[in-house]
Coordinates of C-alpha atoms and ligand atoms in Angstrom, one line a residue:
Chain A
M1 CA 37.6 21.2 18.7
S2 CA 38.7 23.1 21.8
A3 CA 38.1 21.8 25.3
P4 CA 36.3 18.6 24.3
K5 CA 33.2 17.8 26.4
G6 CA 32.5 14.4 27.9
R7 CA 31.5 11.7 25.5
L8 CA 28.1 11.4 26.9
A9 CA 27.5 15.2 26.9
A10 CA 28.5 15.2 23.2
Q11 CA 25.8 12.7 22.5
K12 CA 23.1 14.0 24.8
W13 CA 20.5 15.0 22.1
L14 CA 21.5 12.2 19.8
I15 CA 20.8 9.6 22.5
T16 CA 17.5 11.3 23.5
R17 CA 16.5 11.4 19.9
R18 CA 17.2 7.7 19.4
L19 CA 15.2 6.9 22.6
S20 CA 12.4 9.0 21.2
Q21 CA 12.4 7.2 17.9
L22 CA 12.6 3.8 19.6
G23 CA 9.8 4.9 22.0
F24 CA 7.5 5.9 19.1
L25 CA 8.1 2.5 17.5
M26 CA 7.6 0.7 20.8
L27 CA 4.2 2.4 21.3
F28 CA 3.1 0.5 18.2
L29 CA 5.0 -2.7 18.9
S30 CA 4.1 -3.3 22.5
G31 CA 0.6 -4.4 21.3
P32 CA 1.6 -7.1 18.7
W33 CA 4.7 -8.1 20.8
F34 CA 3.4 -8.1 24.4
G35 CA -0.3 -7.7 24.0
L36 CA 0.0 -4.3 25.7
W37 CA -2.0 -2.0 23.3
I38 CA -0.9 1.6 23.5
A39 CA -0.9 2.9 19.9
K40 CA -2.8 0.8 17.3
G41 CA -2.2 1.2 13.6
N42 CA 0.9 2.8 12.2
L43 CA 2.3 6.2 11.4
T44 CA -0.2 6.9 8.6
G45 CA -3.1 6.4 11.0
S46 CA -3.5 5.3 14.5
V47 CA -5.5 5.2 17.7
T48 CA -3.8 5.7 21.0
L49 CA -5.3 4.2 24.1
D50 CA -8.6 3.8 22.2
V51 CA -9.2 7.5 22.4
L52 CA -6.7 9.6 20.5
P53 CA -6.9 9.4 16.7
L54 CA -3.9 10.5 14.7
S55 CA -3.5 10.6 10.9
D56 CA -0.6 11.6 8.7
P57 CA -1.8 14.9 7.2
F58 CA 0.2 14.3 4.0
V59 CA -1.7 11.1 3.4
I60 CA -4.9 12.8 4.1
L61 CA -3.9 15.6 1.7
Q62 CA -3.2 13.0 -1.0
S63 CA -6.5 11.3 -0.3
L64 CA -8.2 14.7 -0.8
A65 CA -6.3 15.2 -4.0
A66 CA -7.4 11.8 -5.2
G67 CA -11.0 12.8 -4.7
H68 CA -11.9 11.2 -1.4
I69 CA -13.2 13.2 1.5
P70 CA -11.9 11.4 4.5
A71 CA -14.3 10.5 7.4
T72 CA -14.3 12.8 10.5
T73 CA -12.0 10.6 12.6
A74 CA -9.2 10.9 10.0
L75 CA -9.7 14.6 9.6
I76 CA -9.5 15.2 13.4
G77 CA -6.4 13.0 13.5
A78 CA -4.7 15.0 10.8
A79 CA -5.7 18.3 12.5
I80 CA -4.2 17.2 15.8
V81 CA -0.9 16.1 14.1
T82 CA -0.8 19.4 12.1
V83 CA -1.3 21.6 15.1
T84 CA 1.2 19.7 17.2
Y85 CA 4.0 20.0 14.6
A86 CA 3.0 23.6 13.8
L87 CA 3.9 24.4 17.5
I88 CA 7.0 22.3 18.0
G89 CA 8.4 22.6 14.4
G90 CA 7.2 20.5 11.4
R91 CA 10.5 18.7 10.9
V92 CA 10.6 17.6 14.5
Y93 CA 8.8 14.7 12.9
C94 CA 12.0 14.0 10.9
S95 CA 14.4 14.0 13.9
W96 CA 12.3 12.6 16.6
V97 CA 9.7 10.2 15.1
C98 CA 10.5 9.1 11.5
P99 CA 12.0 5.6 11.4
I100 CA 14.0 6.4 8.3
N101 CA 16.0 9.1 10.1
P102 CA 18.3 6.6 11.9
V103 CA 18.9 4.9 8.5
T104 CA 20.0 8.1 6.8
D105 CA 21.9 9.2 9.9
V106 CA 23.9 6.0 9.8
A107 CA 24.4 6.4 6.1
H108 CA 25.7 9.9 6.7
W109 CA 28.0 8.7 9.5
A110 CA 29.4 6.0 7.2
H111 CA 29.7 8.5 4.4
R112 CA 31.8 10.7 6.6
R113 CA 33.9 7.8 7.9
L114 CA 34.7 6.7 4.4
N115 CA 35.4 10.2 3.3
L116 CA 33.2 9.9 0.3
P117 CA 32.5 12.8 -2.1
K118 CA 29.3 14.8 -1.8
G119 CA 28.0 13.2 -5.0
W120 CA 24.8 14.4 -6.6
Q121 CA 23.5 17.5 -4.9
P122 CA 20.1 18.6 -6.3
A123 CA 18.8 21.9 -5.0
R124 CA 17.2 21.7 -1.6
T125 CA 13.9 22.9 -3.2
T126 CA 13.7 19.6 -5.2
R127 CA 11.7 18.0 -2.3
L128 CA 9.1 20.7 -2.6
W129 CA 8.8 20.1 -6.3
L130 CA 8.5 16.4 -5.5
M131 CA 5.8 17.0 -2.9
V132 CA 3.7 18.9 -5.5
T133 CA 4.4 16.1 -8.0
V134 CA 3.2 13.5 -5.6
L135 CA -0.1 15.4 -5.0
A136 CA -0.5 15.8 -8.8
V137 CA 0.1 12.0 -9.3
S138 CA -2.5 11.3 -6.5
A139 CA -5.0 13.5 -8.4
A140 CA -4.2 11.9 -11.7
T141 CA -4.3 8.3 -10.6
G142 CA -7.0 8.7 -7.9
T143 CA -4.8 7.0 -5.3
V144 CA -2.8 7.9 -2.3
A145 CA 0.2 7.7 -4.6
W146 CA 3.2 8.2 -2.3
E147 CA 2.1 5.3 -0.1
F148 CA 2.9 2.9 -2.9
V149 CA 6.7 3.7 -2.5
N150 CA 7.1 5.7 0.7
P151 CA 10.1 4.1 2.5
I152 CA 8.9 5.6 5.8
S153 CA 5.6 3.7 5.9
L154 CA 7.1 0.7 4.3
L155 CA 9.6 0.5 7.2
H156 CA 7.2 1.5 10.0
R157 CA 4.3 -0.6 8.7
G158 CA 6.7 -3.3 7.9
L159 CA 8.1 -3.4 11.5
V160 CA 4.6 -3.4 13.0
F161 CA 2.7 -5.5 10.5
G162 CA 5.3 -7.5 8.6
I163 CA 7.7 -6.2 6.0
G164 CA 7.9 -8.6 2.9
F165 CA 10.3 -7.0 0.4
G166 CA 9.8 -3.6 2.0
W167 CA 13.3 -3.6 3.4
T168 CA 14.7 -3.3 -0.1
F169 CA 13.2 0.2 -0.3
V170 CA 14.9 1.1 3.0
L171 CA 18.2 -0.4 1.7
A172 CA 17.9 1.7 -1.4
V173 CA 17.6 4.9 0.6
F174 CA 20.6 3.9 2.7
L175 CA 22.7 3.2 -0.4
F176 CA 21.5 6.3 -2.1
D177 CA 22.6 8.4 0.8
L178 CA 25.9 6.6 1.3
F179 CA 27.1 6.4 -2.3
V180 CA 25.0 8.7 -4.5
S181 CA 24.2 11.8 -2.6
R182 CA 25.2 13.1 0.8
H183 CA 22.1 13.9 2.8
G184 CA 20.4 13.0 -0.4
W185 CA 17.1 11.5 0.8
C186 CA 16.1 13.5 3.8
G187 CA 18.0 16.7 2.7
H188 CA 16.9 16.9 -0.9
L189 CA 14.2 14.5 -2.0
C190 CA 11.8 13.2 0.7
P191 CA 8.4 14.8 0.0
V192 CA 7.1 13.9 3.4
G193 CA 9.9 15.8 5.2
A194 CA 9.2 18.7 2.8
F195 CA 5.6 18.6 3.7
Y196 CA 6.3 18.6 7.4
G197 CA 8.7 21.4 6.8
Q198 CA 5.8 23.4 5.4
I199 CA 3.6 22.9 8.5
G200 CA 3.5 25.9 10.7
R201 CA 5.5 28.8 9.5
K202 CA 6.5 29.9 13.0
P203 CA 7.2 27.0 15.3
V204 CA 7.8 27.8 18.9
L205 CA 10.7 25.4 19.6
R206 CA 13.9 26.6 18.0
V207 CA 17.7 26.2 18.4
S208 CA 19.6 29.4 19.1
A209 CA 23.3 30.1 18.4
R210 CA 23.2 32.3 21.4
A211 CA 26.9 32.1 22.2
R212 CA 27.9 32.7 18.6
A213 CA 30.5 35.2 19.7
V214 CA 32.8 32.4 20.9
C215 CA 32.5 30.3 17.7
D216 CA 36.0 29.5 16.3
D217 CA 34.9 28.1 13.0
C218 CA 35.7 24.5 13.7
M219 CA 32.9 23.7 11.3
D220 CA 31.8 20.7 13.4
C221 CA 28.2 21.8 13.3
F222 CA 28.2 22.3 9.6
T223 CA 29.6 18.8 9.1
V224 CA 27.0 17.2 11.3
C225 CA 23.9 19.2 10.5
P226 CA 21.6 17.5 8.0
E227 CA 20.5 21.0 6.7
P228 CA 23.8 23.0 7.1
Q229 CA 22.4 25.9 5.1
V230 CA 20.2 26.8 8.1
L231 CA 23.1 27.5 10.4
T232 CA 24.8 30.4 8.5
P233 CA 22.2 33.2 9.1
A234 CA 22.1 32.6 12.8
L235 CA 25.7 31.7 13.5
R236 CA 27.3 34.2 11.3
G237 CA 24.8 36.9 11.9
A238 CA 26.1 40.3 13.2
T239 CA 25.2 41.7 16.6
G240 CA 21.6 42.7 16.5
S241 CA 20.4 40.0 14.1
T242 CA 18.6 37.1 15.7
P243 CA 20.7 34.1 16.8
L244 CA 17.6 31.9 16.3
I245 CA 17.7 29.3 13.6
L246 CA 14.5 30.3 12.0
S247 CA 14.6 28.2 8.8
R248 CA 11.8 25.7 8.5
D249 CA 14.4 23.2 7.3
C250 CA 16.0 22.8 10.7
T251 CA 14.8 19.5 12.1
N252 CA 15.4 20.5 15.8
C253 CA 17.7 17.4 16.0
G254 CA 20.0 19.1 18.4
R255 CA 23.1 17.6 16.8
C256 CA 24.7 21.1 16.6
I257 CA 24.2 21.5 20.3
D258 CA 25.9 18.1 20.9
V259 CA 29.0 18.6 18.7
C260 CA 29.8 22.2 19.6
D261 CA 32.6 22.1 22.1
L262 CA 32.1 25.8 22.9
D263 CA 28.4 25.3 23.7
V264 CA 27.3 27.9 21.1
F265 CA 23.9 26.3 20.6
R266 CA 20.9 25.7 22.9
F267 CA 17.2 24.9 22.6
T268 CA 14.9 27.8 23.3
H269 CA 11.7 29.3 22.0
R270 CA 11.2 31.7 19.2
F271 CA 10.3 34.6 21.4
D272 CA 13.7 34.4 23.2
A273 CA 15.2 37.8 22.9
T274 CA 18.3 37.3 25.0
P275 CA 21.0 39.5 23.4
A276 CA 23.5 37.6 21.4
P277 CA 26.4 39.6 20.2
G278 CA 27.8 38.6 16.8
R279 CA 31.0 36.8 16.3
V280 CA 34.4 38.3 17.1
A281 CA 36.2 37.8 13.8
S282 CA 39.6 37.4 15.4
K283 CA 38.5 34.2 17.1
S284 CA 38.2 32.3 13.8
R285 CA 40.7 29.7 13.2
L286 CA 40.2 30.4 9.5
T287 CA 41.8 33.8 9.8
E288 CA 44.5 32.7 12.2
P289 CA 47.7 31.6 10.6
Q290 CA 47.7 27.8 10.7
P291 CA 50.5 26.4 12.9
Chain B
M1 CA 15.8 44.5 -19.8
P2 CA 15.9 42.3 -16.7
A3 CA 12.5 41.3 -15.3
P4 CA 11.6 43.1 -12.0
G5 CA 13.0 41.1 -9.0
F6 CA 16.0 39.8 -10.9
A7 CA 19.3 41.5 -10.4
S8 CA 20.5 40.7 -13.9
S9 CA 19.4 38.8 -17.0
L10 CA 21.9 36.2 -15.9
D11 CA 20.0 35.7 -12.7
R12 CA 16.8 35.4 -14.7
R13 CA 18.4 32.9 -17.0
R14 CA 19.6 30.8 -14.1
F15 CA 16.2 30.9 -12.5
L16 CA 14.5 29.8 -15.7
T17 CA 17.0 27.0 -16.4
E18 CA 16.6 25.8 -12.8
T19 CA 12.9 25.8 -13.0
A20 CA 12.8 24.0 -16.4
R21 CA 15.2 21.4 -15.0
M22 CA 13.0 20.9 -11.9
A23 CA 9.9 20.7 -13.9
A24 CA 11.4 18.1 -16.3
G25 CA 12.8 16.1 -13.4
C26 CA 9.4 16.1 -11.7
A27 CA 7.6 15.1 -14.9
V28 CA 9.9 12.1 -15.2
A29 CA 9.5 11.2 -11.5
G30 CA 5.8 11.7 -11.7
T31 CA 5.4 9.5 -14.7
L32 CA 7.4 6.8 -13.2
L33 CA 5.4 7.0 -10.0
A34 CA 2.1 7.0 -11.9
S35 CA 3.0 4.0 -13.9
F36 CA 4.1 2.1 -10.9
V37 CA 0.9 3.1 -9.0
S38 CA -1.3 1.9 -11.9
R39 CA 0.5 -1.4 -12.1
A40 CA 0.8 -2.0 -8.4
G41 CA -2.8 -1.0 -7.8
A42 CA -4.4 -3.9 -9.6
L43 CA -6.3 -6.4 -7.4
P44 CA -6.0 -10.1 -8.0
A45 CA -9.2 -12.1 -8.1
T46 CA -8.4 -14.1 -5.0
A47 CA -7.9 -11.0 -2.8
L48 CA -11.1 -9.8 -1.2
R49 CA -11.5 -6.4 0.5
P50 CA -13.0 -6.1 4.0
P51 CA -16.8 -5.6 4.4
G52 CA -18.0 -2.2 3.4
A53 CA -14.9 -1.5 1.3
L54 CA -15.6 1.2 -1.3
A55 CA -15.4 0.2 -5.0
E56 CA -11.7 -0.5 -5.7
A57 CA -10.9 2.8 -7.5
D58 CA -12.4 4.8 -4.6
F59 CA -10.9 2.5 -2.0
L60 CA -7.4 3.3 -3.3
A61 CA -8.1 7.0 -2.9
A62 CA -9.5 6.5 0.6
C63 CA -7.5 3.9 2.5
S64 CA -4.6 5.3 4.4
R65 CA -3.2 1.8 5.0
C66 CA -3.3 2.3 8.8
G67 CA -4.2 -1.3 9.5
L68 CA -6.8 -0.5 12.2
C69 CA -9.3 -2.7 10.5
V70 CA -6.7 -5.5 10.6
R71 CA -6.1 -5.0 14.4
D72 CA -9.8 -5.0 15.3
C73 CA -10.8 -8.1 13.3
P74 CA -11.2 -10.8 16.0
Y75 CA -10.6 -13.6 13.6
D76 CA -7.3 -12.4 12.1
T77 CA -9.1 -12.5 8.8
L78 CA -7.5 -9.4 7.4
T79 CA -3.9 -8.6 6.6
L80 CA -2.1 -5.6 5.1
A81 CA -0.4 -6.4 1.8
V82 CA 3.3 -6.4 1.9
P83 CA 5.6 -5.7 -1.1
G84 CA 5.9 -8.9 -3.0
E85 CA 2.2 -9.7 -2.8
D86 CA 0.1 -8.7 -5.8
V87 CA -2.2 -6.4 -3.8
A88 CA -1.6 -2.6 -3.5
I89 CA 1.1 -2.2 -0.9
G90 CA -0.2 -1.8 2.6
T91 CA -3.9 -2.2 1.9
P92 CA -6.1 -4.7 3.8
F93 CA -7.4 -7.8 2.2
F94 CA -8.2 -11.4 2.9
T95 CA -8.1 -14.7 1.1
A96 CA -11.2 -16.7 1.5
R97 CA -9.5 -20.1 1.3
E98 CA -7.1 -19.1 4.1
I99 CA -9.2 -17.2 6.7
P100 CA -12.7 -16.2 5.6
C101 CA -14.7 -13.3 7.1
E102 CA -16.9 -14.5 10.0
M103 CA -19.5 -11.7 9.4
C104 CA -19.3 -10.2 12.8
E105 CA -22.6 -8.6 13.7
D106 CA -21.0 -5.5 15.1
I107 CA -18.6 -5.2 12.1
P108 CA -15.5 -4.1 14.1
C109 CA -13.4 -3.6 11.0
V110 CA -15.7 -1.0 9.7
A111 CA -16.1 0.6 13.1
A112 CA -12.3 0.9 13.3
C113 CA -11.7 2.5 9.9
P114 CA -10.9 6.2 10.4
T115 CA -11.0 7.3 6.8
G116 CA -14.3 5.9 5.5
A117 CA -12.5 3.5 3.1
L118 CA -14.8 1.0 4.8
D119 CA -18.2 2.6 4.5
P120 CA -19.6 3.4 7.9
G121 CA -23.0 3.3 6.3
L122 CA -22.7 -0.5 6.4
T123 CA -24.6 -1.4 9.6
D124 CA -26.0 -4.8 8.7
I125 CA -23.3 -7.3 7.8
G126 CA -25.8 -9.1 5.7
D127 CA -25.6 -6.2 3.2
A128 CA -21.9 -6.6 2.7
K129 CA -20.7 -7.3 -0.8
M130 CA -17.1 -8.5 -0.5
G131 CA -17.6 -10.7 -3.6
V132 CA -20.0 -13.4 -4.8
A133 CA -19.6 -17.1 -4.5
V134 CA -19.7 -19.0 -7.7
L135 CA -19.8 -22.8 -8.2
V136 CA -16.9 -22.6 -10.7
D137 CA -16.5 -26.3 -11.3
E138 CA -19.5 -28.6 -11.5
E139 CA -17.4 -31.4 -12.9
H140 CA -15.8 -31.8 -9.5
C141 CA -18.4 -30.5 -7.0
L142 CA -19.5 -33.6 -5.1
N143 CA -23.1 -32.5 -4.9
A144 CA -23.1 -31.8 -8.6
L145 CA -21.9 -35.4 -9.1
G146 CA -24.9 -36.6 -7.2
L147 CA -23.4 -37.1 -3.8
R148 CA -24.5 -35.4 -0.7
C149 CA -21.6 -33.3 0.6
D150 CA -23.6 -30.1 1.3
V151 CA -20.8 -28.6 3.3
C152 CA -20.8 -25.2 1.5
Y153 CA -24.5 -25.0 2.0
R154 CA -24.3 -25.9 5.7
V155 CA -21.6 -23.4 6.6
C156 CA -23.1 -20.5 4.8
P157 CA -24.1 -17.8 7.4
V158 CA -27.0 -16.9 5.1
I159 CA -28.1 -20.5 4.5
D160 CA -31.2 -21.0 2.4
Q161 CA -30.9 -17.5 1.0
A162 CA -27.4 -17.1 -0.3
I163 CA -27.0 -20.8 -1.1
T164 CA -29.9 -23.1 -1.8
L165 CA -29.8 -26.7 -2.9
E166 CA -31.8 -27.1 -6.1
M167 CA -33.1 -30.5 -6.8
R168 CA -32.3 -31.7 -10.3
H169 CA -32.7 -35.0 -12.2
N170 CA -29.6 -37.2 -12.2
P171 CA -29.3 -38.3 -15.8
R172 CA -26.4 -40.6 -15.0
S173 CA -28.3 -42.9 -12.8
G174 CA -31.6 -42.0 -14.2
H175 CA -33.5 -42.3 -10.9
H176 CA -31.6 -40.2 -8.4
A177 CA -31.5 -36.5 -7.6
I178 CA -28.7 -34.0 -7.7
F179 CA -28.8 -31.3 -5.0
L180 CA -27.0 -28.6 -6.8
P181 CA -25.7 -25.7 -4.6
V182 CA -26.9 -22.6 -6.2
V183 CA -25.7 -19.1 -5.1
H184 CA -28.1 -16.2 -5.1
A185 CA -26.0 -13.1 -5.5
E186 CA -28.6 -10.9 -3.9
F187 CA -28.0 -12.5 -0.5
C188 CA -24.4 -13.6 -0.8
T189 CA -22.0 -11.4 1.1
G190 CA -18.9 -12.9 -0.3
C191 CA -17.7 -13.9 3.2
G192 CA -15.9 -16.9 1.8
K193 CA -16.9 -19.5 4.3
C194 CA -18.2 -21.8 1.6
E195 CA -14.9 -21.6 -0.3
K196 CA -12.9 -22.1 2.8
S197 CA -14.9 -25.2 3.8
C198 CA -15.2 -26.9 0.4
V199 CA -13.8 -30.4 1.1
L200 CA -11.9 -30.8 -2.1
P201 CA -8.2 -30.1 -2.3
E202 CA -9.0 -27.1 -4.6
A203 CA -12.4 -25.5 -3.8
T204 CA -15.0 -25.9 -6.5
I205 CA -17.0 -23.0 -5.1
K206 CA -15.0 -19.7 -5.0
V207 CA -15.7 -16.2 -4.0
L208 CA -15.0 -13.9 -6.9
P209 CA -15.0 -10.1 -7.1
L210 CA -18.3 -8.7 -8.3
H211 CA -17.0 -7.6 -11.6
L212 CA -15.8 -11.1 -12.4
A213 CA -18.7 -13.0 -11.0
R214 CA -21.6 -11.0 -12.4
G215 CA -22.9 -10.1 -15.8
V216 CA -25.0 -7.0 -16.4
A217 CA -28.2 -6.9 -18.3
S218 CA -28.7 -4.2 -20.9
D219 CA -30.6 -1.3 -19.5
H220 CA -33.5 -1.8 -21.9
Y221 CA -34.1 -5.5 -21.2
R222 CA -37.4 -6.3 -19.6
L223 CA -38.4 -9.7 -18.4
G224 CA -42.0 -10.1 -19.5
W225 CA -43.0 -12.4 -16.7
E226 CA -41.7 -10.1 -14.0
E227 CA -43.2 -7.0 -15.7
M228 CA -46.5 -8.9 -15.9
Q229 CA -46.4 -9.7 -12.2
D230 CA -45.6 -6.1 -11.3
K231 CA -48.3 -4.7 -13.5
G232 CA -50.9 -7.5 -13.2
A233 CA -51.5 -7.3 -17.0
P234 CA -49.6 -7.9 -20.2
V235 CA -46.8 -5.4 -20.7
V236 CA -48.3 -4.3 -24.1
E237 CA -51.9 -3.3 -23.8
G238 CA -54.5 -5.1 -25.9
I239 CA -52.2 -7.8 -27.1
V240 CA -54.0 -10.8 -28.7
D241 CA -53.2 -14.1 -26.9
L242 CA -52.9 -16.6 -29.7
P243 CA -53.3 -20.4 -28.9
D244 CA -50.0 -22.1 -28.2
R245 CA -48.9 -24.7 -30.7
L246 CA -48.3 -28.1 -29.1
P247 CA -46.2 -30.9 -30.5
G248 CA -48.1 -33.8 -32.1
P249 CA -48.3 -37.4 -31.0
G250 CA -45.2 -39.5 -30.9
T251 CA -43.0 -36.7 -29.6
D252 CA -41.5 -36.7 -26.1
N253 CA -44.1 -34.3 -24.6
L254 CA -44.1 -34.7 -20.9
A255 CA -47.0 -32.3 -20.4
T256 CA -49.4 -34.4 -22.3
P257 CA -47.9 -37.9 -22.4
G258 CA -48.7 -39.7 -25.6
G259 CA -48.7 -36.4 -27.4
F260 CA -51.3 -34.0 -28.6
A261 CA -54.1 -35.7 -30.5
P262 CA -55.6 -33.6 -33.4
E263 CA -59.0 -35.2 -32.8
G264 CA -59.2 -33.7 -29.3
A265 CA -58.8 -30.2 -30.7
G266 CA -62.2 -30.0 -32.5
D267 CA -61.8 -28.8 -36.0
F268 CA -58.1 -28.0 -35.7
A269 CA -55.9 -30.0 -38.1
P270 CA -52.2 -29.9 -38.7
A271 CA -51.3 -27.6 -41.6
F272 CA -49.4 -30.3 -43.4
K273 CA -48.8 -34.0 -43.2
L274 CA -45.5 -35.8 -43.5
P275 CA -45.0 -38.0 -46.6
G276 CA -46.4 -41.5 -45.8
G277 CA -49.6 -40.2 -44.3
K278 CA -48.6 -40.0 -40.7
P279 CA -49.7 -36.8 -39.1
Ligands
LIG1 S1 13.1 13.8 5.5 FE1 11.5 12.2 5.2 S2 12.6 10.3 5.5 FE2 13.9 11.9 6.3 S3 13.5 12.0 8.5 FE3 12.1 13.5 7.4 S4 10.2 12.4 6.9 FE4 11.8 10.9 7.5
LIG2 S1 20.6 23.4 12.9 FE1 21.1 22.0 14.6 S2 19.1 21.3 15.3 FE2 18.8 22.2 13.3 S3 19.0 20.5 11.8 FE3 21.0 21.4 12.0 S4 22.0 20.3 13.6 FE4 19.8 19.8 13.8
LIG3 S1 -16.7 -8.7 9.8 FE1 -15.5 -9.6 11.4 S2 -14.5 -11.3 10.6 FE2 -15.2 -10.1 8.9 S3 -13.4 -8.9 8.4 FE3 -14.8 -7.7 9.7 S4 -14.0 -8.0 11.8 FE4 -13.1 -9.6 10.5
LIG4 S1 -8.9 0.9 8.7 FE1 -9.6 1.8 6.8 S2 -8.0 3.2 6.3 FE2 -7.1 1.8 7.8 S3 -6.3 0.1 6.5 FE3 -8.3 -0.5 7.1 S4 -9.6 0.2 5.3 FE4 -7.6 1.3 5.2
LIG5 S1 -19.7 -16.4 0.3 FE1 -20.5 -18.5 0.5 S2 -20.8 -18.8 2.7 FE2 -20.6 -16.6 2.4 S3 -22.6 -15.8 2.1 FE3 -21.9 -16.2 0.1 S4 -22.6 -18.3 -0.3 FE4 -22.7 -18.0 1.8

């Protein structure tokens, strides 16, 4: 941590993200709370300002697997959502919209604070397997199966329509991430995040490790990134390789941008070809003799 | 020999183990989810689906649990089930005794549904089949006891079709009538207004889901009198119409008070006589 930036600058994207998450929630809550109807419904399906239909494409896919052909409105809604995320990055849903993200973020923050061990770390591909399993269960039971347990909709629908015992599912995710598995839910298991990760193989909005040459291996970005495996190819790439974080697992959360004191990272688009020389090995504090 | 694509047999071995482990884990997770889904997907008899809802099995495949039907219901009839209630989590339902469906002419709940879980083909609310009202307890229904409550009949939006009052003899007093509320399933929409307004502390008329409220006749059953009306002739051609046997005198025959007198029937005589000579 050389030349620390200001507290606010080091939280810029985090704060923006929290505002975005809160904003998406308020779009749904302003109606029931203040009678100001902007978005009606919840994250699985909604109408904004009485004109814009949106549907969760993963729910629609489960519905199809269960043998129901959804009506046109839902199909249009799912298409709009799919195209949007295909452009900005599927997992932008995770970082900027999903209400579970603050929960698992707080769990991870506490996990770090308490210096807890990593715990159970199933392969990152587990979520894809689970995603397929969910579709198979939908087909076998003829239901939108994941919606019976999905903590995202339980929380979001709960906040907008009334929660019942729904908070227990959310608490379970929190405790799981805190004590059982670091980044366990969003990083390894959540089939919804996995699904959004599959949307759009080439999203336009990307983070670039453009100034990777100055990286001194402080590892702050690796500590904070929910999907640290995505950093390596870009950050440790040699001159000539792309500094763009191309992995679909990157959620475009911008935390790496925030925490890096050397301003290695920045948001850019995938066609950005600004030359980014590889790292100068001698800069690494790992190779330096420790004082 | 290592399979193409694998650097060594060790890699292949690792790949296979990993795959087997994932598949086994998913089989367990999938089974748990499926058993939870089938348990949590049962619908209690008091929970009624909104108008136009597909049959329950199809409904669970179709409804995205968005709650748009709930939002657009002007009477706050519908709610989304929360965990802890017996209805599939997040799906819309109503309880007749709490807030019944007011049978809006423009059916806003159906219009709001984006997925088709509420069938857009339902354009006349009179065709809705949310359930069927059943007079479940004649021992307490005030009308069935011979009083004139009539409330369920009066509030029914399909009055005189879905509920009629059928006049019956009151055997208790011997000379009064009973106006029994009778539901005609063909016209009842299951809106629940009758159940809601039953004046007793526990309603004696209740809206039940169709599968509980209705029996089903065997496919091959024919009602002779209906067939006769459709056809204008006996169902079986050339059938011989034998004279009906009527009870003899001294029996409680309301059609011919005093009983059937053998003399009046020409040469007809009873086939046997009781001991003691009485016919
Ligand atoms: S991984 Fe799942 S729970 Fe986590 S932020 Fe993404 S969608 Fe939400
Ligand atoms: S690489 Fe950066 S933007 Fe992407 S998930 Fe990690 S911290 Fe977030
Ligand atoms: S018909 Fe009207 S009262 Fe009945 S559920 Fe629909 S919107 Fe509500
Ligand atoms: S509007 Fe349709 S999809 Fe949405 S909760 Fe109601 S029935 Fe389900
Ligand atoms: S539920 Fe009751 S009030 Fe509604 S249509 Fe049927 S009989 Fe009438």
